[in-house]
Short mmCIF file of C-alpha atoms and ligand atoms in Angstrom, two decimals:
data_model
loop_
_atom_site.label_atom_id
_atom_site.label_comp_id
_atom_site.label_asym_id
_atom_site.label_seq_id
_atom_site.Cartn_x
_atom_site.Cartn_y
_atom_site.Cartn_z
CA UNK Q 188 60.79 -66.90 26.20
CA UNK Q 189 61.07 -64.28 23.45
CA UNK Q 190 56.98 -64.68 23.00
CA UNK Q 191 56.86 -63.15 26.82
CA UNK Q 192 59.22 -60.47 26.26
CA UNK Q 193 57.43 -59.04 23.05
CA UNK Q 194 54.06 -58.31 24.80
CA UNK Q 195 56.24 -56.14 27.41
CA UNK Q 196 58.01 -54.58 25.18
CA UNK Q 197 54.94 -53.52 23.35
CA UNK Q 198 53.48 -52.13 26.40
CA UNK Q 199 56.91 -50.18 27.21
CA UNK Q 200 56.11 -46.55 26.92
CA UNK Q 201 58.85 -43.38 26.52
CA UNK Q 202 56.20 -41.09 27.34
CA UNK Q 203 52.53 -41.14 29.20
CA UNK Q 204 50.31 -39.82 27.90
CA UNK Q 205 50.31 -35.88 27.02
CA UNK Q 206 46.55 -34.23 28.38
CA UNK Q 207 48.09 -30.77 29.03
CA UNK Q 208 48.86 -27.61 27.33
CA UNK Q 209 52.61 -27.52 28.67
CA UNK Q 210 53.08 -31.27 27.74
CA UNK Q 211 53.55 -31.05 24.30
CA UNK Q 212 56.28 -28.21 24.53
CA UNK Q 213 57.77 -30.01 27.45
CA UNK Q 214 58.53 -32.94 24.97
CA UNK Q 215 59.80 -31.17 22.45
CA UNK Q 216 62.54 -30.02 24.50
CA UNK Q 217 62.82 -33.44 26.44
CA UNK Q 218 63.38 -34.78 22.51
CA UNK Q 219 66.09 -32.02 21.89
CA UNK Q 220 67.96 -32.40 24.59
CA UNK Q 221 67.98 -36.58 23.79
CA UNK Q 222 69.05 -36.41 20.58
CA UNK Q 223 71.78 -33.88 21.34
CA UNK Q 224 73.04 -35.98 23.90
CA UNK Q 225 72.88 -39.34 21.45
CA UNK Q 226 74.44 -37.36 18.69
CA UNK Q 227 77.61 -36.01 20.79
CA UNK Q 228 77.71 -39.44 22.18
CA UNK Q 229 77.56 -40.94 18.72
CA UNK Q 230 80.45 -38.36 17.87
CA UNK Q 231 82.66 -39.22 20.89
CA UNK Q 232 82.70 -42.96 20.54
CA UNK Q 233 83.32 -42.54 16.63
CA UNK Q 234 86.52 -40.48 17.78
CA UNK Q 235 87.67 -43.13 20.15
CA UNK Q 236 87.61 -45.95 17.84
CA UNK Q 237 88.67 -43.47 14.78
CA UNK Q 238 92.02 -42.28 16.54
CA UNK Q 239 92.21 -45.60 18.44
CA UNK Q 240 92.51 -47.47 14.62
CA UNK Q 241 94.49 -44.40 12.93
CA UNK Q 242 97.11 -43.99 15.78
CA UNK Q 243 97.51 -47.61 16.91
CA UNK Q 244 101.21 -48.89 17.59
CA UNK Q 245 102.91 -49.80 14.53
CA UNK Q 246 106.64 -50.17 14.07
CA UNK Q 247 108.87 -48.01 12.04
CA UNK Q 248 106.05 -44.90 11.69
CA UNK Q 249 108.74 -41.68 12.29
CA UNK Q 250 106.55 -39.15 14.72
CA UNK Q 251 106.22 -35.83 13.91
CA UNK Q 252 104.76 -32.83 15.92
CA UNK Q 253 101.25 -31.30 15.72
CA UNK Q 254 101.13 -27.71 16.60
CA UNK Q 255 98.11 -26.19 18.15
CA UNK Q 256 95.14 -25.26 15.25
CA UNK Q 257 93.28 -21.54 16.75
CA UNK Q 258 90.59 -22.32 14.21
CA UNK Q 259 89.63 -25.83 15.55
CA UNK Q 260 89.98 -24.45 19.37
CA UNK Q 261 87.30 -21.82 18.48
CA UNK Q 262 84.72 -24.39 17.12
CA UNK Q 263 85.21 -27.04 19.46
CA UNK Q 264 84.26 -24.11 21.84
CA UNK Q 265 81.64 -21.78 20.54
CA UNK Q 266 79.69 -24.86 18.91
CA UNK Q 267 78.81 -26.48 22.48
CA UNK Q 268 78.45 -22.66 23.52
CA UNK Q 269 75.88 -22.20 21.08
CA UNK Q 270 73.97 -25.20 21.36
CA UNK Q 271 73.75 -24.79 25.42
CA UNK Q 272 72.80 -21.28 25.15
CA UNK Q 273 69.17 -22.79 22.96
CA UNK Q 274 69.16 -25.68 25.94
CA UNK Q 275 69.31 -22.81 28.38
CA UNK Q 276 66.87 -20.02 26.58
CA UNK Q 277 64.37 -22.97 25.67
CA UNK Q 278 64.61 -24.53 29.36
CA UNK Q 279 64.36 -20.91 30.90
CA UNK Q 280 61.20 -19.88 29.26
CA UNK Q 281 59.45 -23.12 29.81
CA UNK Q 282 60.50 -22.96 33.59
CA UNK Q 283 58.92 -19.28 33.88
CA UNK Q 284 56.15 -20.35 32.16
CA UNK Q 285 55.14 -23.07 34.84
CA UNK Q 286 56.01 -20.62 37.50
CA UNK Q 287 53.56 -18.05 36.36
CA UNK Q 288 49.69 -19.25 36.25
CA UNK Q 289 47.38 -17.47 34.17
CA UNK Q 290 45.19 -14.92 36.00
CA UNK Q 291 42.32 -16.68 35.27
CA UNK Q 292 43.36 -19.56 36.66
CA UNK Q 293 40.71 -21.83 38.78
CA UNK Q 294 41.88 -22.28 42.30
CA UNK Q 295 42.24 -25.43 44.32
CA UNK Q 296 44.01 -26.07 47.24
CA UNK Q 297 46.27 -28.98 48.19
CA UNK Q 298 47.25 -30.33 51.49
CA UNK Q 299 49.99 -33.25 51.54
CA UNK Q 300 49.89 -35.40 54.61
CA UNK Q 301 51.31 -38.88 55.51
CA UNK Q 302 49.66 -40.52 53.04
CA UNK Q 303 46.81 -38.88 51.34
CA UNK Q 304 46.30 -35.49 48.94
CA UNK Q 305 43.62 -33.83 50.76
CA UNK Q 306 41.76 -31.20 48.19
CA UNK Q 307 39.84 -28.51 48.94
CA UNK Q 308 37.64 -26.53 46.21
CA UNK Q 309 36.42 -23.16 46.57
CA UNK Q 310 33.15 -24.10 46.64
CA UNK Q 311 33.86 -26.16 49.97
CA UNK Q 312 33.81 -29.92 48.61
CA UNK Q 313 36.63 -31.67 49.72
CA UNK Q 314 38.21 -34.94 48.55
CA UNK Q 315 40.97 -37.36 49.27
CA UNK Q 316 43.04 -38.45 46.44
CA UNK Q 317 41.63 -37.48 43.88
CA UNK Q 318 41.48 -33.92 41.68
CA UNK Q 319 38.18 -32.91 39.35
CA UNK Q 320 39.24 -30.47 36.77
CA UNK Q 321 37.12 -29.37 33.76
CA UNK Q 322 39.17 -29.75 29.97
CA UNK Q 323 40.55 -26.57 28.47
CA UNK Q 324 40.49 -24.35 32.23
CA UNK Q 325 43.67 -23.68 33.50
CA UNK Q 326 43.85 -24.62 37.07
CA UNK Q 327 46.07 -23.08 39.54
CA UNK Q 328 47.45 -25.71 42.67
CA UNK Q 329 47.82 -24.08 46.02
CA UNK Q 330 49.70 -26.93 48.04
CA UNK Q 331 51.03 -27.19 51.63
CA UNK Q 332 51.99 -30.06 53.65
CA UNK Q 333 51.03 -31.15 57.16
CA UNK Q 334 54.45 -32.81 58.09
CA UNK Q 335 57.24 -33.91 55.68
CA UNK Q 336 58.32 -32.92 52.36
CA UNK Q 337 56.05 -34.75 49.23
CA UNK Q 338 56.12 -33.77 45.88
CA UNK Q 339 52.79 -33.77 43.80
CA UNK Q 340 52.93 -35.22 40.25
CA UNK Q 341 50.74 -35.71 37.65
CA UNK Q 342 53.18 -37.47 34.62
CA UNK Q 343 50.30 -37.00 31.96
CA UNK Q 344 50.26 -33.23 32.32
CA UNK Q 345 54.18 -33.38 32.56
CA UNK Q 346 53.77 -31.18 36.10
CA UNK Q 347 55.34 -31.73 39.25
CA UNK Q 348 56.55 -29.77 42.05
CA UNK Q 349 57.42 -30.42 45.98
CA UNK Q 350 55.17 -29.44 48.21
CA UNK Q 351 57.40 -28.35 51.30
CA UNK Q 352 56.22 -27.56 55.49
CA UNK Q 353 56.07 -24.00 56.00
CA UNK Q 354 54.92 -22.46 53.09
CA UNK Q 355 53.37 -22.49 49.94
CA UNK Q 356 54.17 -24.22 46.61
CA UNK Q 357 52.13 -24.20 43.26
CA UNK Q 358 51.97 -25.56 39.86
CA UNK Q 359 49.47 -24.92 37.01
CA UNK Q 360 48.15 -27.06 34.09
CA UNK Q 361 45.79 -26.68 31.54
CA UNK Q 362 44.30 -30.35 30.91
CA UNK Q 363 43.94 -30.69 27.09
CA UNK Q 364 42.03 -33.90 27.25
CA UNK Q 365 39.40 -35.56 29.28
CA UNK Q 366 39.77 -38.63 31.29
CA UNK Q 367 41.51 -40.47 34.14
CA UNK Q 368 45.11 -39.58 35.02
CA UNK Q 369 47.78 -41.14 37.84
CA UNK Q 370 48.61 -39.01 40.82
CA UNK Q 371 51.71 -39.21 42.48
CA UNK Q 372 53.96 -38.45 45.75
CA UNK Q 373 57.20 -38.26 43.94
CA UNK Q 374 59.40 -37.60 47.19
CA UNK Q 375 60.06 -40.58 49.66
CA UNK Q 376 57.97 -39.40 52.26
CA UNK Q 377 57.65 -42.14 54.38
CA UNK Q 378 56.78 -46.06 55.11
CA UNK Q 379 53.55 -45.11 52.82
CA UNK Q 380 54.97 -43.14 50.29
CA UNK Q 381 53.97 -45.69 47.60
CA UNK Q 382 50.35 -45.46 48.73
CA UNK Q 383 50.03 -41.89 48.46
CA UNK Q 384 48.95 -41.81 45.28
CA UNK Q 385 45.16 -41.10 43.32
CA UNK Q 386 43.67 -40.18 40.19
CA UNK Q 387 42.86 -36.96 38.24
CA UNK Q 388 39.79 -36.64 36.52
CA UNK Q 389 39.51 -34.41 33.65
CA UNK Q 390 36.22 -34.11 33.34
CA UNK Q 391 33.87 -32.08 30.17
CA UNK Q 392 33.07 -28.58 31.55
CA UNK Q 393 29.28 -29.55 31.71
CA UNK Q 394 29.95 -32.34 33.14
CA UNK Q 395 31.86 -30.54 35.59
CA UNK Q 396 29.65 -28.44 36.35
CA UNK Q 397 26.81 -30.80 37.48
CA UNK Q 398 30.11 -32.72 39.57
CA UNK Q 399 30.73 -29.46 41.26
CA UNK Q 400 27.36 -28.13 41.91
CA UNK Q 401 27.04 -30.64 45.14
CA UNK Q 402 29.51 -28.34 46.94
CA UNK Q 403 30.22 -28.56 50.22
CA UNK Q 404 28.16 -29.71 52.93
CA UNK Q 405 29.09 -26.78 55.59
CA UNK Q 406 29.27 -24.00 52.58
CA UNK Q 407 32.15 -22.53 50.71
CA UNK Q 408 35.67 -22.63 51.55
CA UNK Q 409 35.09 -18.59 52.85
CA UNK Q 410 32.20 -19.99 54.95
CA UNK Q 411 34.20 -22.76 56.50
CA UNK Q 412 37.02 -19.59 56.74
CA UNK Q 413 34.33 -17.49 58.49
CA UNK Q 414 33.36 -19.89 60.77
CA UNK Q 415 36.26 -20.67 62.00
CA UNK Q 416 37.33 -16.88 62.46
CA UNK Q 417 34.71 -16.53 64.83
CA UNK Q 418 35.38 -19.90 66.57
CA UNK Q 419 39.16 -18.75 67.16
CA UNK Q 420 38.22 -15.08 68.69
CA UNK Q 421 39.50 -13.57 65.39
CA UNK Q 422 36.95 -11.42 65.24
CA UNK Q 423 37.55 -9.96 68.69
CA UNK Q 424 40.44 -8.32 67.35
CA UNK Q 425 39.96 -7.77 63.81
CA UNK Q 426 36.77 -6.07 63.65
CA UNK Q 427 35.07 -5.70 59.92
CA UNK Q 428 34.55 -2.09 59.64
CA UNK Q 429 36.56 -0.18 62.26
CA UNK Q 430 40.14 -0.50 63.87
CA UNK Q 431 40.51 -2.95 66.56
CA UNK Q 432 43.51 -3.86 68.06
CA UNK Q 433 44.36 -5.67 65.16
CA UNK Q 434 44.26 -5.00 61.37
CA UNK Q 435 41.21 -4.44 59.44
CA UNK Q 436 41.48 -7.42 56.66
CA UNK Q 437 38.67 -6.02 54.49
CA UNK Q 438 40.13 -5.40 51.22
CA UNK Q 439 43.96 -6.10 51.70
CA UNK Q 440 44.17 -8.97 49.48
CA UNK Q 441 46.67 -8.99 47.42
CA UNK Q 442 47.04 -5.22 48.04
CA UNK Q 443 50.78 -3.83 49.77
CA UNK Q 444 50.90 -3.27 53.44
CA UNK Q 445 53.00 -1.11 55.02
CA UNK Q 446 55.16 -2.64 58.15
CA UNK Q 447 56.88 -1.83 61.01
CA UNK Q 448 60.41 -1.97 60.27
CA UNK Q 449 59.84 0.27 56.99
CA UNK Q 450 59.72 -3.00 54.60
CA UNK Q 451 56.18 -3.19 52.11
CA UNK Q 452 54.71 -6.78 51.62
CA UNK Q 453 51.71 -7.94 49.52
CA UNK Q 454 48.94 -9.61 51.49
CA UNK Q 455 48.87 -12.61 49.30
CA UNK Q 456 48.16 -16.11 50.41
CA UNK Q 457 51.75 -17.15 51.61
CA UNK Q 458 51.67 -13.51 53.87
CA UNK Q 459 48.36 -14.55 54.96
CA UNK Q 460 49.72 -17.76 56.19
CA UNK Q 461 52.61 -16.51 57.76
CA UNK Q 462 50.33 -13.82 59.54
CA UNK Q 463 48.40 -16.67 60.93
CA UNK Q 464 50.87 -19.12 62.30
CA UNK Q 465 53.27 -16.85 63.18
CA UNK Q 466 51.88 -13.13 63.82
CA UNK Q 467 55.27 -11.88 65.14
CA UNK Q 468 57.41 -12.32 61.65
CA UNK Q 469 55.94 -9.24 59.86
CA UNK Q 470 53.67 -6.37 62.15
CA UNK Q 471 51.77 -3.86 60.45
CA UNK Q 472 52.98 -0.69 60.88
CA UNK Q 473 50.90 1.39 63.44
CA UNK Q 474 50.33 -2.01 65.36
CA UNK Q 475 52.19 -3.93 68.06
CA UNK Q 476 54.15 -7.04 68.47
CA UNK Q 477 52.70 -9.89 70.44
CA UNK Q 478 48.96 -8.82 70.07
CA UNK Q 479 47.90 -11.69 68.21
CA UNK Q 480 48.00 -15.33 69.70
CA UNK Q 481 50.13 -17.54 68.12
CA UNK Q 482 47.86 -20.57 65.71
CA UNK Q 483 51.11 -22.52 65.03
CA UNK Q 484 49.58 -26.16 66.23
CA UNK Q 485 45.88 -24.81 66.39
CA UNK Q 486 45.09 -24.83 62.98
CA UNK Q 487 46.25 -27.38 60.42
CA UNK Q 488 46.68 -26.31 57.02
CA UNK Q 489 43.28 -26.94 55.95
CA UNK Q 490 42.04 -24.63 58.41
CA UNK Q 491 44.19 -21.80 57.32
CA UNK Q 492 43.58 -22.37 54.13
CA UNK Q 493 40.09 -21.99 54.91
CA UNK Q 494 40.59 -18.79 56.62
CA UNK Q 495 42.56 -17.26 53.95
CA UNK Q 496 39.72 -17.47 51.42
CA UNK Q 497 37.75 -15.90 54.19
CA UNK Q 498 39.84 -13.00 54.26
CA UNK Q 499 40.15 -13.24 50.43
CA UNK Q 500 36.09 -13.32 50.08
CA UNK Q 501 36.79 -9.39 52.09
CA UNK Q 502 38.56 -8.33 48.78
CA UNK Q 503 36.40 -8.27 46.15
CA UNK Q 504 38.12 -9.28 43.06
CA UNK Q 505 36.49 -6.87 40.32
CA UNK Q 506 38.76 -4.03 38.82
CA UNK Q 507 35.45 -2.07 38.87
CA UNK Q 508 34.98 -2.81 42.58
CA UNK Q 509 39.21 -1.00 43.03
CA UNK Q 510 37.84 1.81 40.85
CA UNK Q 511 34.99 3.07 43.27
CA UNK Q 512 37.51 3.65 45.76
CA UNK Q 513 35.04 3.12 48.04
CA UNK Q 514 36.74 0.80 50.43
CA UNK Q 515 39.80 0.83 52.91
CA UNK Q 516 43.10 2.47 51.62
CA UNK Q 517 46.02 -0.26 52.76
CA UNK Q 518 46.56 -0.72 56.56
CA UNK Q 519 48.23 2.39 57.32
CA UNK Q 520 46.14 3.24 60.53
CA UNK Q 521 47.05 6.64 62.34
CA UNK Q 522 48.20 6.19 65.98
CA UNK Q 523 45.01 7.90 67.39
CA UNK Q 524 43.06 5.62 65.73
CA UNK Q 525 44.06 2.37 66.93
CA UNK Q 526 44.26 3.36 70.58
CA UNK Q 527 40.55 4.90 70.32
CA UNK Q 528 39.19 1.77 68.88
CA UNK Q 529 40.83 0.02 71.89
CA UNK Q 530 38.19 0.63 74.55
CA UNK Q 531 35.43 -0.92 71.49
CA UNK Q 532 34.21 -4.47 72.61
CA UNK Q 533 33.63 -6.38 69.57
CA UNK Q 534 30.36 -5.52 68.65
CA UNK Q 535 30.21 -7.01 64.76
CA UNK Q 536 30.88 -9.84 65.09
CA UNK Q 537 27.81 -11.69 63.95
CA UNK Q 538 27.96 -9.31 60.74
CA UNK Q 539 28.43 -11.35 57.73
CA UNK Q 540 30.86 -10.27 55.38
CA UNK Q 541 30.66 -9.34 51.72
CA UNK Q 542 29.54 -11.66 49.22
CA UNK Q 543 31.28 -11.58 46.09
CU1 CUA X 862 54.19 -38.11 50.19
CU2 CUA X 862 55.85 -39.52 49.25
#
């Protein structure tokens, strides 16, 4: 009996592995909080039993009063105080740590569905559970889900967030160490849930490189975008280098737009998306309302997050490139322009757009 139990026990492990960056200092604080708890636990019971012994019934013991001690108030009070303000100071700048990627971050994309991670890579290889990273890049996760709410773990980097319908959610890691890693869906999402799991393979960048330099078979993620903007009539509407009845997307990534109702918003992905699926929720000032059809049910989330690297591969990334000044100010179209540009039939259309 016992020489069964030892073996498991062996194999028991408090912590998986740690292969990221953020693991290490995610553990540290795990730890703290742990032996906190243990040691005011420790304290507690020792009080119990203490007072329990000290103050147990006994006959003839005369009682006498206790007044109230201000001193032992105060440092049964600002002790705790103290110690949650480090739980809360060390927890807060961890949590903004994993909500801010680095800017250099390399960007995949993420699509939960009942039951598979679907990934997309800029270059335009796709993949079904399972995640190629190189060691020692920090990658950025841009995740949306097709139908219910999963949550996308990956224990060994200590990284997990929920990937919710309607918008999207990310998470960062910088993978310390190469090999093989478990991927999870951490949210009961389903009569699957349990299968919707895979593997992360941290991989050395060299190695990566020769992975990655297959690609993908119908071109980059902006190709696949492009594509499909010309399949859906985008381009009807929002013509490349002059005002259609829509908004020129040439250079507004990531840049502030003016709109309608007075409000600014920053073209960034989740605007994008919103733009897409649901034109109506934010118009561009100098443009109207129900112009644009609406893709909510045309395009699954792979598609738009094709078409948002299309618009993306418009902006050119380069400080040097914001410097020439060269391209579009921010849509803020004068009225005379947009109705002249009305009578123009989409003539670029075939044009291809701007390589980075
Ligand atoms: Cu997806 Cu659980």
């Amino acid at each position: 009996m016992q020489a069964d139990i030892v073996p498991i026990l062996a194999q028991l492990q408090l912590f998986p592995t740690a292969a990221s960056k953020q693991a290490g200092p995610i553990d540290d604080l795990y730890w703290f909080l742990t032996i906190v708890s243990a040691i005011m636990t420790a304290l507690i019971f020792l009080a119990v039993v203490v007072f329990a012994w000290k103050y147990r019934r006994r006959e003839n013991v005369p009682a006498h009063q206790i007044e109230g001690s201000t001193t032992l108030e105060l440092t049964w009070s600002i002790a705790p105080f103290l110690i949650m303000l480090v739980m809360f100071w060390w927890g807060a700048e961890l949590f903004f740590q994993a909500q801010n990627p680095p800017k250099d971050a390399m960007e995949i994309f993420v699509t939960g569905k009942q039951w598979m991670w679907k990934i997309q890579y800029p270059d335009g290889a796709r993949e079904i559970d399972a995640l190629h990273v190189p060691v020692g890049q920090p990658v950025k996760l841009t995740m949306a889900s097709e139908d219910v709410i999963h949550s996308f773990s990956i224990p060994a980097f200590r990284v997990r967030h929920d990937v919710i319908p309607g918008h999207y959610d990310t998470l960062w890691f910088t993978p310390t160490k190469t090999g093989q890693y478990h991927l999870f869906c951490t949210e009961y999402c389903g009569n699957q849930h349990a299968g919707m799991i895979g593997w992360v393979y941290v991989m050395e960048p060299r190695e990566y490189a020769i992975w990655a330099s297959g690609g993908g078979a119908q071109g980059s993620l902006a190709e696949q975008g492009q594509q499909l903007f010309q399949q859906n009539g985008c381009a009807t509407c929002h013509l490349l280098d002059q005002q259609g009845r829509c908004p020129i997307l040439r250079n507004i990534y990531n840049k502030p737009v003016q709109l309608a109702d007075g409000r600014t918003a920053i073209a960034d992905d989740a605007y994008l998306r919103e733009s897409i699926l649901d034109p109506n929720a934010k118009i561009v000032s100098g443009f109207e309302p129900n112009v644009m059809p609406n893709f909510k049910g045309q395009l699954s989330e792979e598609n738009v997050i094709q078409l948002i690297a299309y618009i993306k591969s418009l902006s050119p990334t380069t400080p040097a490139s914001q410097q020439s000044g060269g391209g579009l100010p921010p849509i803020t179209p004068t009225r005379a322009g947009r109705q002249s540009s009305i009578a123009n039939t989409p003539g670029n259309q075939g044009k291809t757009p701007a390589k980075q």
